[in-house]
Tab-separated table of C-alpha atoms in Angstrom:
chain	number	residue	atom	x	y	z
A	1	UNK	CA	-5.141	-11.091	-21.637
A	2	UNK	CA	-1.895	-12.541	-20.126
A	3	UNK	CA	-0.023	-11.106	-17.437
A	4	UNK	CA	2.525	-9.406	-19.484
A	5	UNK	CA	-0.142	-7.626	-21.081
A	6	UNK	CA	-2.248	-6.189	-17.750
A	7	UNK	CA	1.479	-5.093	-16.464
A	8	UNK	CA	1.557	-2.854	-19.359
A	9	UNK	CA	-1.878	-1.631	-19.189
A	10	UNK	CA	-1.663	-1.027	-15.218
A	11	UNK	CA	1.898	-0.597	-15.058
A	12	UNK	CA	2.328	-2.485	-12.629
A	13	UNK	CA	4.884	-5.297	-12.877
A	14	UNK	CA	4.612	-8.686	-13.324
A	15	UNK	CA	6.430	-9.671	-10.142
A	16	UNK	CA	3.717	-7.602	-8.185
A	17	UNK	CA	0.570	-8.858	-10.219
A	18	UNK	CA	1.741	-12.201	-9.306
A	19	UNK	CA	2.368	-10.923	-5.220
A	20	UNK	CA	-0.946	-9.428	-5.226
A	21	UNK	CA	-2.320	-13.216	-6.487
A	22	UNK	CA	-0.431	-14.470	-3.590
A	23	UNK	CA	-2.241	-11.985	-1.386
A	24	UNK	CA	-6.061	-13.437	-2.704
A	25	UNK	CA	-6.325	-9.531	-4.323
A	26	UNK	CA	-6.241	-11.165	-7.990
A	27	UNK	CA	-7.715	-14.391	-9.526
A	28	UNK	CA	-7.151	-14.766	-12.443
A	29	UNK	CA	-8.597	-18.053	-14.500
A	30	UNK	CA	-5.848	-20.163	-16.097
A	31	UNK	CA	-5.353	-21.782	-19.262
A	32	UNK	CA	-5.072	-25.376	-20.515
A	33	UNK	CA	-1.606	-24.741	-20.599
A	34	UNK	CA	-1.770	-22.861	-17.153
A	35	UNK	CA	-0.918	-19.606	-18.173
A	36	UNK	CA	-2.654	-16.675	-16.356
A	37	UNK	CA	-5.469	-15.304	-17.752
A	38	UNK	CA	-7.166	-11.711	-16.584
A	39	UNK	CA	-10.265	-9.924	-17.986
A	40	UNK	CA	-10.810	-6.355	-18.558
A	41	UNK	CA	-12.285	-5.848	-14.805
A	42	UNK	CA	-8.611	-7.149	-13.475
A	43	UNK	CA	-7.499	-3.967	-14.806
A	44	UNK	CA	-9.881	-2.059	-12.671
A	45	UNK	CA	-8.830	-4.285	-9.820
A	46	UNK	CA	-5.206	-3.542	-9.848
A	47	UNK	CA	-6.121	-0.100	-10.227
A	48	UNK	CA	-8.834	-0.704	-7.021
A	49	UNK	CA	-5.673	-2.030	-5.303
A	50	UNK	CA	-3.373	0.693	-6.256
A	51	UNK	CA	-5.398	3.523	-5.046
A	52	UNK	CA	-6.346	1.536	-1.505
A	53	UNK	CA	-2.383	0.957	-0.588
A	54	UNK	CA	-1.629	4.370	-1.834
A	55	UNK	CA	-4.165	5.299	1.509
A	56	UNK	CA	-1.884	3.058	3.460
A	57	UNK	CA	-4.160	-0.066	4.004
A	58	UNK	CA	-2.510	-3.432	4.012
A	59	UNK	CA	-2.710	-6.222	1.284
A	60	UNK	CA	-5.123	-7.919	4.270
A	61	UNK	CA	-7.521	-5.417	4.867
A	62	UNK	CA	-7.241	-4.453	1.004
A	63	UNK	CA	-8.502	-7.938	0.750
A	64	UNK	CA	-11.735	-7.624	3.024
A	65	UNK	CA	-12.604	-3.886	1.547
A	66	UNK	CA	-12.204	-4.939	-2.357
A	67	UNK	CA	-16.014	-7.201	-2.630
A	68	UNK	CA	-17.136	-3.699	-1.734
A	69	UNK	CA	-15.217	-1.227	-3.817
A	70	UNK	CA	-16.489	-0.074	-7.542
A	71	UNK	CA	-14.879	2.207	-10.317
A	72	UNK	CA	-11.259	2.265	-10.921
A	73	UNK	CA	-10.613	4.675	-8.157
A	74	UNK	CA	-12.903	2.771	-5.304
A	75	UNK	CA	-16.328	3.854	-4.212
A	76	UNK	CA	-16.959	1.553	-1.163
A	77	UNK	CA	-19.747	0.535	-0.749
A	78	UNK	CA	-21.590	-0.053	2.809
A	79	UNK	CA	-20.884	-3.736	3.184
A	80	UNK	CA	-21.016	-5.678	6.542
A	81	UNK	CA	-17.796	-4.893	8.495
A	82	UNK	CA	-16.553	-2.127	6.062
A	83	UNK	CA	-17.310	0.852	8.635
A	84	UNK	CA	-15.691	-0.664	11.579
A	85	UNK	CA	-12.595	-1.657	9.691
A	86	UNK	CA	-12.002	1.909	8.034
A	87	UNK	CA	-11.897	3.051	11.451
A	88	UNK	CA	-9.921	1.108	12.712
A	89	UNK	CA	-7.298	1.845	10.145
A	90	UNK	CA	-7.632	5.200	11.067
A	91	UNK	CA	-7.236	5.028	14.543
A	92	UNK	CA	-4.115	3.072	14.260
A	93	UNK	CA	-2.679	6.123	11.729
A	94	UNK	CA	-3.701	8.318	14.173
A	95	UNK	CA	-1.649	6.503	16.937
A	96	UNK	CA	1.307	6.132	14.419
A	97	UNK	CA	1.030	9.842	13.664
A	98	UNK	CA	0.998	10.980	17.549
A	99	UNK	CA	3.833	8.188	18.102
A	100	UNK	CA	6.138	9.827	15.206
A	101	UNK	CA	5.543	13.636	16.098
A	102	UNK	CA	6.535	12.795	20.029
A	103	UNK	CA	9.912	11.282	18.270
A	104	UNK	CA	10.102	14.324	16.049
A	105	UNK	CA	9.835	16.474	18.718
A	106	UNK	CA	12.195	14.788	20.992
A	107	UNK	CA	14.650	14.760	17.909
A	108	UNK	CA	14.156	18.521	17.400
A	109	UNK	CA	15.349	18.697	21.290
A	110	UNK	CA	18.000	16.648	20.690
A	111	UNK	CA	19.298	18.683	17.688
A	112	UNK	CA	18.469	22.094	19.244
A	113	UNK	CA	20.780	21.282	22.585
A	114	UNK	CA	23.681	20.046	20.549
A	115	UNK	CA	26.454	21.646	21.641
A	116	UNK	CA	29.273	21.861	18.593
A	117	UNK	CA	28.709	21.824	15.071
A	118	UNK	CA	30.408	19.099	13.208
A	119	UNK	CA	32.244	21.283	11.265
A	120	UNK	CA	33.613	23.220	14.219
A	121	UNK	CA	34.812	19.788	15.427
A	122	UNK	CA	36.992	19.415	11.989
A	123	UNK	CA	38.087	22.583	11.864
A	124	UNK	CA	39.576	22.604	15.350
A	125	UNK	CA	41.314	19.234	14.524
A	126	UNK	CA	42.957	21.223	11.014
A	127	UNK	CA	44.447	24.044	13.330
């Protein structure tokens, strides 16, 4: 199938089938005339892909994890590295997560001393 065709089936778009080529995520064989040409299992793959960036991996480490996922929505499977870099990814959420809740709560602060209401501010200028 071309390109145009797996979009429609994935819905995903062209421009992003062609990105996650870029990436090394897709290979698709070409023709004679060096249009792109995908199988069936590229439609698994993009949904593969789909389903590992909605857990917030990167195209890169998408990239290592995808010789070991099967099924449309990946089963990984225990392949040399895989372990070690899931938990890696998790660790750095976990640092993101604790890095964005100390800036929530020091925005809460912030918000909680403030002294005047913004519309207090306009309607003292109207008087």
């Amino acid at each position: 199938m071309r390109i145009g065709e797996l979009a429609r089936l994935t819905g995903v778009s062209t421009r992003l089938l062609r990105y996650y080529e870029e990436q090394g995520l897709l290979r698709p064989a070409r023709t004679a005339a060096g249009y792109r040409e995908y199988g069936e299992e590229d439609t698994v793959r993009v949904w593969q892909i789909r389903s590992l960036l909605g857990a917030g991996l990167t195209t890169r480490v998408i990239a290592e994890l995808l010789p070991c996922a099967s099924g449309p929505v990946p089963v990984l499977e225990a392949c040399p590295d895989l372990l070690a870099t899931l938990r890696g990814e998790l660790s750095d959420l976990d640092t993101r997560i604790e890095e964005l809740s100390r800036s929530r709560r020091a925005l809460s602060r912030y918000l909680a001393t403030a002294h005047a209401p913004v519309a207090d501010h306009a309607a003292g200028r109207a008087a």
